[in-house]
Each structure stands twice: as C-alpha cells, then as structure tokens.
Coordinates of C-alpha atoms in Angstrom, one line a residue:
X92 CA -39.9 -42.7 14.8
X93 CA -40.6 -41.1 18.6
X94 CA -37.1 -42.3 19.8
X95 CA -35.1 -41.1 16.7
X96 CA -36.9 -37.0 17.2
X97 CA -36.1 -37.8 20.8
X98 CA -32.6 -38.7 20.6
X99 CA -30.7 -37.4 17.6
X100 CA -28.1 -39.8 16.7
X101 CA -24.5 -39.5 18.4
X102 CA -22.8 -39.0 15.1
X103 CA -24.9 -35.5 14.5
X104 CA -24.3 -34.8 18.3
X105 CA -21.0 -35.5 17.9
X106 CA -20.6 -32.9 14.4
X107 CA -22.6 -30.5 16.5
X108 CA -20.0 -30.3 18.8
X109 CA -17.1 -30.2 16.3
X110 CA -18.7 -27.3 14.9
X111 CA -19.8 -25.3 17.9
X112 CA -15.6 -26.1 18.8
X113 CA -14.5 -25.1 15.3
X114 CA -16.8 -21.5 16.0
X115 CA -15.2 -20.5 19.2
X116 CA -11.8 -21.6 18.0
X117 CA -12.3 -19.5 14.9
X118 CA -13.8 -16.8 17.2
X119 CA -10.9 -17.0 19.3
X120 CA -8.2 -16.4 16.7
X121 CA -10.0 -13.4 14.7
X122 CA -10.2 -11.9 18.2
X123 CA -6.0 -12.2 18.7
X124 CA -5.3 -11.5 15.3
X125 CA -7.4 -8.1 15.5
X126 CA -5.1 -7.2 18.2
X127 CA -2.1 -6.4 16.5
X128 CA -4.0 -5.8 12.7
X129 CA -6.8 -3.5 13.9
X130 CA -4.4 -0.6 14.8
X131 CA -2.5 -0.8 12.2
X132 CA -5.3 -1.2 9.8
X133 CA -6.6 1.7 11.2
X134 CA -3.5 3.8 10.1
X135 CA -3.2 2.3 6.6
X136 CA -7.4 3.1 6.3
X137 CA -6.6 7.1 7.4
X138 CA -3.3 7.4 5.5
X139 CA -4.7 5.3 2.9
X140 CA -7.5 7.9 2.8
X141 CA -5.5 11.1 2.9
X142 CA -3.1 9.9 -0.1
X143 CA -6.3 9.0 -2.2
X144 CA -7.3 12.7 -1.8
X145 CA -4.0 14.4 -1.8
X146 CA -4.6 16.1 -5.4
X147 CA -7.6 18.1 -3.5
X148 CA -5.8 18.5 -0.2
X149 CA -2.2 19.8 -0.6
X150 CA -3.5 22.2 -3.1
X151 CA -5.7 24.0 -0.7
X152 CA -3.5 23.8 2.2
X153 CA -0.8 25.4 -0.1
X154 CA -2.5 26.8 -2.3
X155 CA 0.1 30.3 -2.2
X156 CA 2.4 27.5 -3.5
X157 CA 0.4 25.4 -5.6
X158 CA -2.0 27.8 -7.0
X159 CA -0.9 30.8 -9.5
X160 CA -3.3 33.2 -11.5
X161 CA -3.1 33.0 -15.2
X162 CA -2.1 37.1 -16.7
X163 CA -4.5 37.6 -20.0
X164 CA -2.3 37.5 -23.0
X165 CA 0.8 36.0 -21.1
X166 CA 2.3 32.6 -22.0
X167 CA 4.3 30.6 -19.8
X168 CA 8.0 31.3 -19.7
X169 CA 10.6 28.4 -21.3
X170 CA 11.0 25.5 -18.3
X171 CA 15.0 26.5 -18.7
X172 CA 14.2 29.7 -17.7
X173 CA 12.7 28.6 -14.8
X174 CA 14.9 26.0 -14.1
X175 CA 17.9 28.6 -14.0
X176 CA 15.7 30.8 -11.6
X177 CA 15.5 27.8 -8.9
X178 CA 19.2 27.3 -9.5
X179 CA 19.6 31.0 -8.7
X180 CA 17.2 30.5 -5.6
X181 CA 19.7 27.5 -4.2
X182 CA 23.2 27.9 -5.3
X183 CA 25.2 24.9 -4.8
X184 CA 22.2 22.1 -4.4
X185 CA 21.4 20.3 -7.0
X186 CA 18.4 20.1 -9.3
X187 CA 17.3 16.7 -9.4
X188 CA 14.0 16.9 -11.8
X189 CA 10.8 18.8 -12.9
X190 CA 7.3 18.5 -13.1
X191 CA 5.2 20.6 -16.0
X192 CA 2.0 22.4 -14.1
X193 CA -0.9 19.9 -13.8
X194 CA -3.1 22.8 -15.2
X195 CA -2.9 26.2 -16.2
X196 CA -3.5 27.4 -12.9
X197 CA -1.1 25.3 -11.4
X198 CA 3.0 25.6 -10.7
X199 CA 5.7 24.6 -12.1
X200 CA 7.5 21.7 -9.4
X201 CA 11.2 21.6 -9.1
X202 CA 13.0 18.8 -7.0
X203 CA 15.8 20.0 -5.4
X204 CA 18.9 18.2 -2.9
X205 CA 19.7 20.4 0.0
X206 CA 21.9 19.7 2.7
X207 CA 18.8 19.9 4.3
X208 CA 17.1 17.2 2.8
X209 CA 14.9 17.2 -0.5
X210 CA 12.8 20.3 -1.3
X211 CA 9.9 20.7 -3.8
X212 CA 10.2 24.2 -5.3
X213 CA 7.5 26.1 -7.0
X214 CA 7.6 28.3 -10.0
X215 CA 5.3 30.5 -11.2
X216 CA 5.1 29.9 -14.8
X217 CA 3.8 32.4 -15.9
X218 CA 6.3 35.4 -14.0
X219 CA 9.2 32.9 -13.7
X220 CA 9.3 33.8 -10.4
X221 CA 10.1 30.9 -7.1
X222 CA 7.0 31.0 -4.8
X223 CA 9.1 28.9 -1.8
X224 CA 9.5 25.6 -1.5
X225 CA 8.3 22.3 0.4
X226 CA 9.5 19.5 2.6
X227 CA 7.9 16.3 0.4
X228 CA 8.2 14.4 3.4
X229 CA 6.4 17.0 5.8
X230 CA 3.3 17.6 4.5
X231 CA 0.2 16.0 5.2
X232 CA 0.0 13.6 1.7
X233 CA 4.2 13.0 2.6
X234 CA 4.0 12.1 6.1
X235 CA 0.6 9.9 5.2
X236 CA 3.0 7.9 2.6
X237 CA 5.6 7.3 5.0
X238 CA 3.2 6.0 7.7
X239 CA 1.2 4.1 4.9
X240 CA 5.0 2.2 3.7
X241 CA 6.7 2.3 6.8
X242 CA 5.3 3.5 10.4
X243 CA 7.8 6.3 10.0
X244 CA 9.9 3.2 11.6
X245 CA 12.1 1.9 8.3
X246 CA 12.4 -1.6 8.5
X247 CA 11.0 -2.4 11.1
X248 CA 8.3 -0.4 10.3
X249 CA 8.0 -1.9 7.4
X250 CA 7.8 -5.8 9.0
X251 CA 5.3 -5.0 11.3
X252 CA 2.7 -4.0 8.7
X253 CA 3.6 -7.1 6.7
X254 CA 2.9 -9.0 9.7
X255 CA -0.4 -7.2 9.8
X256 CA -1.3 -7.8 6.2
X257 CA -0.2 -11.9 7.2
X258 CA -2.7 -11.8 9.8
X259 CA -5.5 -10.0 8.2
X260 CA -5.7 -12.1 5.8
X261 CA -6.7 -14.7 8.7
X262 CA -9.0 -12.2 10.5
X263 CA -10.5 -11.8 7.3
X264 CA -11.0 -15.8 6.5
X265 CA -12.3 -16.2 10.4
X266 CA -14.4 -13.4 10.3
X267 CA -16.3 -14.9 7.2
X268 CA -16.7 -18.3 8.9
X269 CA -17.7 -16.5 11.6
X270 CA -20.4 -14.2 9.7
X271 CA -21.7 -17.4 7.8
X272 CA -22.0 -19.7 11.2
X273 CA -23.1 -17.6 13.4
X274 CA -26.1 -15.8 11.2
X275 CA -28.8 -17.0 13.0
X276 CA -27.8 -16.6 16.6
X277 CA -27.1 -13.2 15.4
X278 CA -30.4 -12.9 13.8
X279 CA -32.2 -14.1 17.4
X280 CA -29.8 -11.7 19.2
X281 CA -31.7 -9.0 17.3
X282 CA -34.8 -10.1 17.2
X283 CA -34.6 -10.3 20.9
X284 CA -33.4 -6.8 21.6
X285 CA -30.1 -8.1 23.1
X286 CA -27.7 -5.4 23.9
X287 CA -24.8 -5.0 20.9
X288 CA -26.9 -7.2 18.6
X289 CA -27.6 -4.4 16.3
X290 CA -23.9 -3.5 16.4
X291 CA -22.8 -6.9 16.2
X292 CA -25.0 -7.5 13.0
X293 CA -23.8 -4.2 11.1
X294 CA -19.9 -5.4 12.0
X295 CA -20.5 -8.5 10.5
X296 CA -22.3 -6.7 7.5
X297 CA -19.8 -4.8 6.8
X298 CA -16.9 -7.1 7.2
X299 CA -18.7 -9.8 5.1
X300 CA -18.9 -6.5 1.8
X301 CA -15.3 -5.3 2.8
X302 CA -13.5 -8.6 3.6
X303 CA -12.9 -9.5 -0.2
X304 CA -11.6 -5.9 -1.4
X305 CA -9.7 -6.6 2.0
X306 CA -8.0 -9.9 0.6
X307 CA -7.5 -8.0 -2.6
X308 CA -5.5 -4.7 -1.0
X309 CA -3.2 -7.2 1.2
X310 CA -2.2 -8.9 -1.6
X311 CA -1.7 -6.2 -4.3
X312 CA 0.2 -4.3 -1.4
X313 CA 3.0 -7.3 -0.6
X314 CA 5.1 -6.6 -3.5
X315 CA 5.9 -3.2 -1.7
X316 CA 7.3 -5.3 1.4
X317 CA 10.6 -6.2 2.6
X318 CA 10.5 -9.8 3.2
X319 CA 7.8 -11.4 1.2
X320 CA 8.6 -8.8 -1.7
X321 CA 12.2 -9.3 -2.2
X322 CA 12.1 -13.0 -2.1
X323 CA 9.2 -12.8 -4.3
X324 CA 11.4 -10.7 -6.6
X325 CA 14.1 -13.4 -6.0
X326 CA 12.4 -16.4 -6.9
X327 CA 10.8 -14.4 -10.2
X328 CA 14.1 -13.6 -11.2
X329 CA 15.1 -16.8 -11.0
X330 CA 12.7 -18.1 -13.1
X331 CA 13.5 -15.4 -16.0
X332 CA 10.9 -12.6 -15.3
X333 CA 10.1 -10.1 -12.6
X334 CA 8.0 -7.6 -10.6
X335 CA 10.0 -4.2 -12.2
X336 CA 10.5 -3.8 -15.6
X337 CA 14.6 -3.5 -16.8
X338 CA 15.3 -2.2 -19.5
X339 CA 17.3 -3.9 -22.1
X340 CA 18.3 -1.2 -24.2
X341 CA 19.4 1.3 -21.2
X342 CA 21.7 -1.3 -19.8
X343 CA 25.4 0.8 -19.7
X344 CA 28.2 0.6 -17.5
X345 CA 28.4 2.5 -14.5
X346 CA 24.0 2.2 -14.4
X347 CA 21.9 4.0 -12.1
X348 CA 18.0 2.9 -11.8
X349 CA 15.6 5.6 -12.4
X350 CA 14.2 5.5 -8.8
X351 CA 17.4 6.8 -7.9
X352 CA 17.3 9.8 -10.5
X353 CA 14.3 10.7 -8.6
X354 CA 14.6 9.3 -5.1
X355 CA 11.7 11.8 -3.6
X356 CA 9.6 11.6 -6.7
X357 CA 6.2 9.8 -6.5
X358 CA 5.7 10.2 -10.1
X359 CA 8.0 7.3 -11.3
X360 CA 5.4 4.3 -12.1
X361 CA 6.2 1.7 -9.8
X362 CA 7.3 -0.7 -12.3
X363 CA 9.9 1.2 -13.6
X364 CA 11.8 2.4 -10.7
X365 CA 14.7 -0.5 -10.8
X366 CA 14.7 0.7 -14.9
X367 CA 18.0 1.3 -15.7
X368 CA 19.4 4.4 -17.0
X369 CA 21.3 4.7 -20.2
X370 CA 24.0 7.4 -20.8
X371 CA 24.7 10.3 -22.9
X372 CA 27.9 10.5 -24.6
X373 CA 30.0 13.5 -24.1
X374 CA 31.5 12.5 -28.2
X375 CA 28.1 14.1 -29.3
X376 CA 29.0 17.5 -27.8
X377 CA 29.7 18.9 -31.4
X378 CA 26.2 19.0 -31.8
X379 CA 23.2 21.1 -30.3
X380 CA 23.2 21.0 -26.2
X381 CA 19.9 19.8 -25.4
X382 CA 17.8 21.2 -22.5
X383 CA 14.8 20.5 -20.3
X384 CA 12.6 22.1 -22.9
X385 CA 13.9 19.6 -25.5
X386 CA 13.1 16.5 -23.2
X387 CA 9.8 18.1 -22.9
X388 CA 9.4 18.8 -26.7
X389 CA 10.5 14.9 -27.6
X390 CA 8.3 13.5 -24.9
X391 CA 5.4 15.3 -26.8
X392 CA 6.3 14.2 -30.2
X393 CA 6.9 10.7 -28.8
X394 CA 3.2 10.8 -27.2
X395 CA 4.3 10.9 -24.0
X396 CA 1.4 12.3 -21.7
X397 CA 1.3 15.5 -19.9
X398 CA 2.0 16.5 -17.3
X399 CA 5.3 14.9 -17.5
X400 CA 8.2 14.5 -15.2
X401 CA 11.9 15.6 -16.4
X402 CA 15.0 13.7 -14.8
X403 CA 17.8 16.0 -15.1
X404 CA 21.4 15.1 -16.4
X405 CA 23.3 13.8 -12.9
X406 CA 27.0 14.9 -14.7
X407 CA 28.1 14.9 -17.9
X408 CA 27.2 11.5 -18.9
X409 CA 23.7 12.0 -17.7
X410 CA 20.5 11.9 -20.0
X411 CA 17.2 13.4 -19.5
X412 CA 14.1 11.2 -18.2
X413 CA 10.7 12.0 -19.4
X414 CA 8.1 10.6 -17.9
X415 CA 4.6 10.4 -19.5
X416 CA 1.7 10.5 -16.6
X417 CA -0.2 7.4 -16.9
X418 CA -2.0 8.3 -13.4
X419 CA -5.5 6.5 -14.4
X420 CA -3.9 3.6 -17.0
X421 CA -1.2 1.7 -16.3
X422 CA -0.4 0.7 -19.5
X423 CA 0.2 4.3 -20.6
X424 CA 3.2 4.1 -18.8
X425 CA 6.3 5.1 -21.0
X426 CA 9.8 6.6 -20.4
X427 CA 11.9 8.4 -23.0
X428 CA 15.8 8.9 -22.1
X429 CA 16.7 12.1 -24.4
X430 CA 20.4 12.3 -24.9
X431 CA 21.8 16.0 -23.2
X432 CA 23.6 16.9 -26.4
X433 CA 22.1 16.2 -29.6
X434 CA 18.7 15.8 -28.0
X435 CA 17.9 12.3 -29.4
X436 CA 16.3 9.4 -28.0
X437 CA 18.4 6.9 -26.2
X438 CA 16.2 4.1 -25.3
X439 CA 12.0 4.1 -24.7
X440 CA 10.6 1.4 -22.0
X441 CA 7.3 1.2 -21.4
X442 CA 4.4 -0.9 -20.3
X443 CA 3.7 -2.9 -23.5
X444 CA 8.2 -4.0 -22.9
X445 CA 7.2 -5.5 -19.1
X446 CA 7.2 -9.1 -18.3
X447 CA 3.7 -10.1 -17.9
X448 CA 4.6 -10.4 -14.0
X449 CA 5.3 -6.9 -14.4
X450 CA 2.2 -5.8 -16.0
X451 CA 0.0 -8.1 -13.8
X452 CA 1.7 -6.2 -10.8
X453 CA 1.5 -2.3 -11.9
X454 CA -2.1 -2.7 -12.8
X455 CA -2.7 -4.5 -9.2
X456 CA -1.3 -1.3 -7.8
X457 CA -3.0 1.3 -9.8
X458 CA -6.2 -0.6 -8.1
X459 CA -4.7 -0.3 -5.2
X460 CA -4.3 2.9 -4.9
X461 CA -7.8 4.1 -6.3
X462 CA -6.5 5.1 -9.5
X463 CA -8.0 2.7 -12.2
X464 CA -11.5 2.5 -13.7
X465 CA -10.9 6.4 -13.4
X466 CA -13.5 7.5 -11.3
X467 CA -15.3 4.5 -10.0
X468 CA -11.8 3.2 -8.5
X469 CA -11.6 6.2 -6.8
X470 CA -15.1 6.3 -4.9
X471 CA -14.6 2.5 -4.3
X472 CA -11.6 2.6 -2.7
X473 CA -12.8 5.9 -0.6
X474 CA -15.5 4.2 0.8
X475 CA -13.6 1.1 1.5
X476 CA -11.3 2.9 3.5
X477 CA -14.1 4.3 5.9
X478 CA -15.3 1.1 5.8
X479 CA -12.5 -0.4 7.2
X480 CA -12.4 2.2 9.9
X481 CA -15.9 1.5 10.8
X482 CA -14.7 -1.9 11.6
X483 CA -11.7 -0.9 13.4
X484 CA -13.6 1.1 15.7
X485 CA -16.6 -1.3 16.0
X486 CA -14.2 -4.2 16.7
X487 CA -12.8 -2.8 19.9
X488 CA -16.4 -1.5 21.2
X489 CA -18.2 -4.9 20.8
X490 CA -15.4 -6.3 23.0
X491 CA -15.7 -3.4 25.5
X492 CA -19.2 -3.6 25.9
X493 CA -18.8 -7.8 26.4
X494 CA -15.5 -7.8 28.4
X495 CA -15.9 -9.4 31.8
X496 CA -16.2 -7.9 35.1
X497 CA -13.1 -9.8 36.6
X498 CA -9.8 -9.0 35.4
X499 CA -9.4 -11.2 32.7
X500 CA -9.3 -10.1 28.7
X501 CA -12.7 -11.9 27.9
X502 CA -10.6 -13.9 25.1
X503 CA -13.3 -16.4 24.1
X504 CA -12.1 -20.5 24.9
X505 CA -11.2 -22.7 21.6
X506 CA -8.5 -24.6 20.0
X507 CA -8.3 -25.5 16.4
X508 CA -8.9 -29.2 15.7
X509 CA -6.4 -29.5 13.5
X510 CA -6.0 -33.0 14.0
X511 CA -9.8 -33.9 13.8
X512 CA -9.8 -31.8 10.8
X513 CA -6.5 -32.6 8.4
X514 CA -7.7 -29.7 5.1
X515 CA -7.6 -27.4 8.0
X516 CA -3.9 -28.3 9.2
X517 CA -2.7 -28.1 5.2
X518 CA -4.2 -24.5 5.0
X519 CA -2.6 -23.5 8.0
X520 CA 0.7 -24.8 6.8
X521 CA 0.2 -23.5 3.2
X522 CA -0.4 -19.8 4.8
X523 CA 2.7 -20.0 7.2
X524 CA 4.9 -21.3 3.9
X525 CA 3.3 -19.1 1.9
X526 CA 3.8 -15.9 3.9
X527 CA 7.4 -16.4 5.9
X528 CA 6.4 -13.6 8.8
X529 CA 2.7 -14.9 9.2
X530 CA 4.5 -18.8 9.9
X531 CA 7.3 -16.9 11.8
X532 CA 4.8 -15.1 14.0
X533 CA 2.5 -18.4 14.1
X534 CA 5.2 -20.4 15.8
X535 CA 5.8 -17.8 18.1
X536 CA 2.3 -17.8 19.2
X537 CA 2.2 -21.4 19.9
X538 CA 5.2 -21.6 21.9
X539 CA 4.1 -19.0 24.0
X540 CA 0.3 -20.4 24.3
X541 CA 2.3 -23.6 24.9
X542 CA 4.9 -23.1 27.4
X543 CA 4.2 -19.7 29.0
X544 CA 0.6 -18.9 29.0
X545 CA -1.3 -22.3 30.3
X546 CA 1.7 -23.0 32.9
X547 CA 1.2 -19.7 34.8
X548 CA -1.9 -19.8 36.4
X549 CA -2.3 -16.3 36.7
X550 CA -1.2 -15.9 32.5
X551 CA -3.8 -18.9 31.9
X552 CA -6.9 -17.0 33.2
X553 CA -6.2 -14.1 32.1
X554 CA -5.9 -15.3 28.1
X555 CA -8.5 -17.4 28.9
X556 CA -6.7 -20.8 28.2
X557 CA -6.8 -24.5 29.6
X558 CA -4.2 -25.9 31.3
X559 CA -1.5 -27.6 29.7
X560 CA -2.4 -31.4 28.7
X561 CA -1.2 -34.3 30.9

C-alpha cells in the first residue's frame, strides 16, 4: 500500500505528462492565434457596437437632418411631391429610392446617384422642403459598416477578417481547454496573492460566458464572406437550395437583383438582395401612371410594414420595390414589385417563399446583429460586444505584465501531440477542410515553424521554439 502512495504508477506519470504537454501546447496556440484575431476582434466589437446603436446615434449627431418639428394641424405633403423637390435639388442625378419617416418627427430619406458618389437626402415632410443631404458611407454608423464588412480594404479586407473569424473559432476552443485545465492553478494563484491572478481569473471568466455567443457570431457572420460564403452558396446551389432567396415569379429577361436597385441601401433584408426584379410593361401605358405614393398605398393594403422602403423605376421597364420593415422578425420580410403604370402587383416574395437554407440563415443574422427577441437581443448583443473588448484588452496586458526580460516574445513552449492523440489530428483536419483560409493559413504556419523559425537560431529563441528534430 506505502510503495503504491509513494510511487504513483508510470502509466498516470506518464498521462500527467501528456496532459501538462497538451496544456502548454494548447496555451501556446490561443496565444498565436490572439495575435492576428484580437485586433481585429477588437474593431468588429467597436464597429459592431456603433452599428447596434446607430438608430440613437446618427439622429443626434444630425439631428438638423434627421429631426423635423411636426406644425399643429399640418399633414405631411404627397412622397411625389417630395420626390420632385429632391429631383429639383439635383438635376441630372438620379433618384434611386425612398424611405417613409421612421416617426412623425422624423424625415423623409431620399437615395440619390451623384457623380459624387451616393447621397442620402432629407425632406421635411411636413414643408416639403430638402434639409441637405448625407454621405452613407461617411458617417459614423457608414464608416462602422464598412470596417465591420471589409477593413475599408475590399477584398482583401474582407479575407483577413475571415481568417480572423477561422482562427477565433480556435482561440475560442483553446481558451475553454485552457479555462477548464488550468482552474485550480488559477484558483492557488489567487489564493496566493500572485501578481495578474485576479486578472487572469476574470479573463478566463469572461471568456468562458462570451466564448459560446463567440462561436455563434463567427458562424452566423461567414455567409457575409468572400471565400467560405460563395463556395458555400456554390455547393447549396448545387444541391437545389440556397443562402438568398430568388424569386420565381420576377424571373424576366434583361434581370437586375434588388441589391442592385438599392446598392447603398441597408434596408434590403439580406436574404433578398440577389431577388430578382421583374419588369413593368410599357403595353400598360393606356392605363393610370402609377407613382411612389401608389407603391406606398399597395404596400399598405398588401400588409407591408412601415416604414417601408420604395425602389424607384430604373427606365421605362422599371417597377417599384416596396419593402416592408421587418427590422425585429425576420420572417416579416416581404417585397411587393408594383407595376409603374397601372399600379398593380407584379410578383410578392417573402420569407415564408425562402428555401429553409434561406430562412435558417436571415434569422441567424437578425441575431447577429442584435435585432431579434426585440429588446433582449439587443442588450445581449451590447454587452457581448464590451465583453469582447474586455478581453481584447485584458489579453494583451496579462502578456505584458508576464513577458520576459530578455528579448524574446515570452511565447509559451508546446507542440500538439497529434500523433499521440489521433481525435485531435481529425479535428484539426476537419477545421482546415471545413474552413479553406483557416487550413490555408494553418499550412502556412507549419512551414514556417518548420523550415524558418527552429533553423535560425536567433528566429528560434525569439518564438520560443526547439530546434528542428534529427
């Protein structure tokens, strides 16, 4: 009995030691990967942030825009009467939608085409009158989107956050095998008074609450990407459904998608911006010429919601878009094609028309973006954001406050035993297939630990690394 307490058998020695290897190597790869997702993380959490709250912020930084006061006993003035006032305002551009006020304080929002670029143009219902007009892409919600989708960079913008989404998802899968392995030494840091225990412990807190919602917003978000979206969208096609709804009965010849009716419009539901767009036909010009106020009128009697968005007539052929608001329910979301001349209803696509892909999708992005559940969604996906910059700052300062004296990064010392442990290697593998830039990346990586980093001796203390094997 003695020598068995005394000398715990090899096998558990020799598990131990796996695990203690398996903990540094798993330490060591959240640390790289928080490299390049922390700052980018960081910049999704704060843009993330602004977007959630850009119905209380753009109204108060324009509010001489936004903001109109409602005259006792006047009633707003016909949308075509308004529309013809912003065509007076720009001569020659063209009008490419509107938007009804969002209350009765509010304006009336015109798109407009410059050769300047797009313009949002405000009305004042009520007078008629054009308050001025907006750069959609300047203001502080605008230029939030753009860094949120793209860096401000295009496509390459746009590949560098998917990389970062790739490799949070491992930073977050590391960083709850570290915050489950490593509870107690954490817990005897801190009951020891050990310096960065406390921080250490509310990091790991944190992450451990945050890292699922985490998981949730990388993968609701990759439909929105370049690489793993489109041959997403490829393969679903393929296979007879898809991520965007189409609409059957607006299929005509030449089409144009409804995303490109409104290319500066945020109010198309995601879903139905590669809808197609039927036509009018100029044959029907013996009856009634329809206007903007008609759209509005059918979009009404059809149930559409308010306030809803008008696509205007691109040429002769054209038809008006309504667009009901389904802002907090997803499955609200319906579009009405009015023809131009005799005002009737072309073609209605909606949620309940999507394939299921489709549907499963939309509502994944509506939670994405804080705007399901109504409320709750909202406060959720608020404090998730600070959350998440909580961790991108606290990341960074535990590493700071540990980092060696020497010149050397502080990288902690581990390799993954893939070989010792085979459902490991499969998940790897599985990721890397699963998420083309993440296996991309990954091979990088382990050509460069391989033939660069532990064959310069310099390179090899810095990173941390042993030498190469043999």
């Amino acid at each position: 009995m003695s020598a068995v307490l005394e000398a715990p058998p090899a096998v558990d020695q020799e598990t131990r030691k796996r695990g203690a290897g398996l903990f540094r190597a798993f330490w060591r790869w959240h640390f790289y990967a928080s490299f390049l997702v922390v700052p980018v993380l960081l910049v999704l959490a704060t843009t993330g942030l602004i977007y959630l709250f850009r119905f209380q912020l753009e109204p108060m930084l324009h509010a001489d825009l936004m903001k109109v006061d409602r005259p006792a006993g006047l009633v707003a003035q016909p949308y075509e009467s308004q529309l013809e006032e912003v065509r007076a305002a720009y001569p020659g551009d063209r009008v490419v939608s509107m938007t009804e006020p969002s209350a009765p304080n509010r304006s009336t929002v015109f798109s407009v085409d410059t050769p300047a670029g797009a313009r949002d143009v405000f009305v004042d219902p009520y007078e008629g009158k054009v308050l001025g007009a907006l750069n959609p892409d300047r203001t502080l919600s605008g230029v939030a989107i753009l860094l949120h989708g793209e860096l401000m960079a295009g496509r390459w913008g746009d590949a560098v956050i998917e990389i970062a989404a790739c490799w949070a998802i491992v930073m977050a899968l590391t960083g709850y095998y570290l915050f489950l392995r490593g509870r107690v030494a954490r817990a005897r840091r801190r009951a020891a008074g050990a310096a960065g225990a406390v921080l250490r412990s509310r990091h790991g807190r944190t992450g451990a609450v945050l890292g699922v919602g985490l998981l949730f917003l990388v993968v609701s978000g990759l439909p929105w990407t370049g690489v793993w979206g489109a041959k997403t969208q490829e393969l679903a096609t393929s296979h007879g459904t898809s991520f965007w709804a189409e609409d059957p009965g607006a299929l005509s010849n030449p089409t144009s998608k409804l995303d490109e009716s409104l290319p500066h419009s945020h109010n198309v539901p995601w879903a139905l911006g590669k809808s197609e767009v039927p036509r009018s036909d100029p044959a029907d010009r013996t009856g009634s010429v329809a206007t903007v106020d008609t759209a509005i009128e059918v979009g009404h009697r059809n149930g559409l919601r308010s306030p809803m968005t008008i696509a205007l007539p691109t040429d002769s052929k054209g038809v008006f878009s309504a667009i009901g608001y389904a802002f907090h329910d997803p499955g609200q979301e319906r579009t009405l094609h009015v023809d131009q001349y005799g005002g009737r209803v072309v073609s209605t696509y909606g949620y309940r028309d999507y394939p299921m892909l489709a549907k499963v999708v939309a509502q994944g992005i509506a939670l994405h973006e804080g705007r399901r559940v109504s409320v709750l969604n909202f406060w959720v996906t608020a404090a998730f954001c600070l959350g998440v910059i909580f961790m991108c700052v606290t990341g960074p300062l535990m590493w700071w406050r540990r980092r060696p004296k020497s010149k050397a990064l502080g990288a902690p010392r581990g390799r993954l035993p893939l070989r010792a442990t085979p459902g490991l290697a499969v998940l790897v593998v599985a990721l890397g297939l699963f998420l083309p830039l993440f296996g991309l990346t990954l091979a990088a990586v382990l050509l460069l630990d391989q033939l660069v980093l532990r064959r310069v001796a310099g390179l090899r203390a810095w990173f941390n690394v042993s030498p190469p094997r043999g």
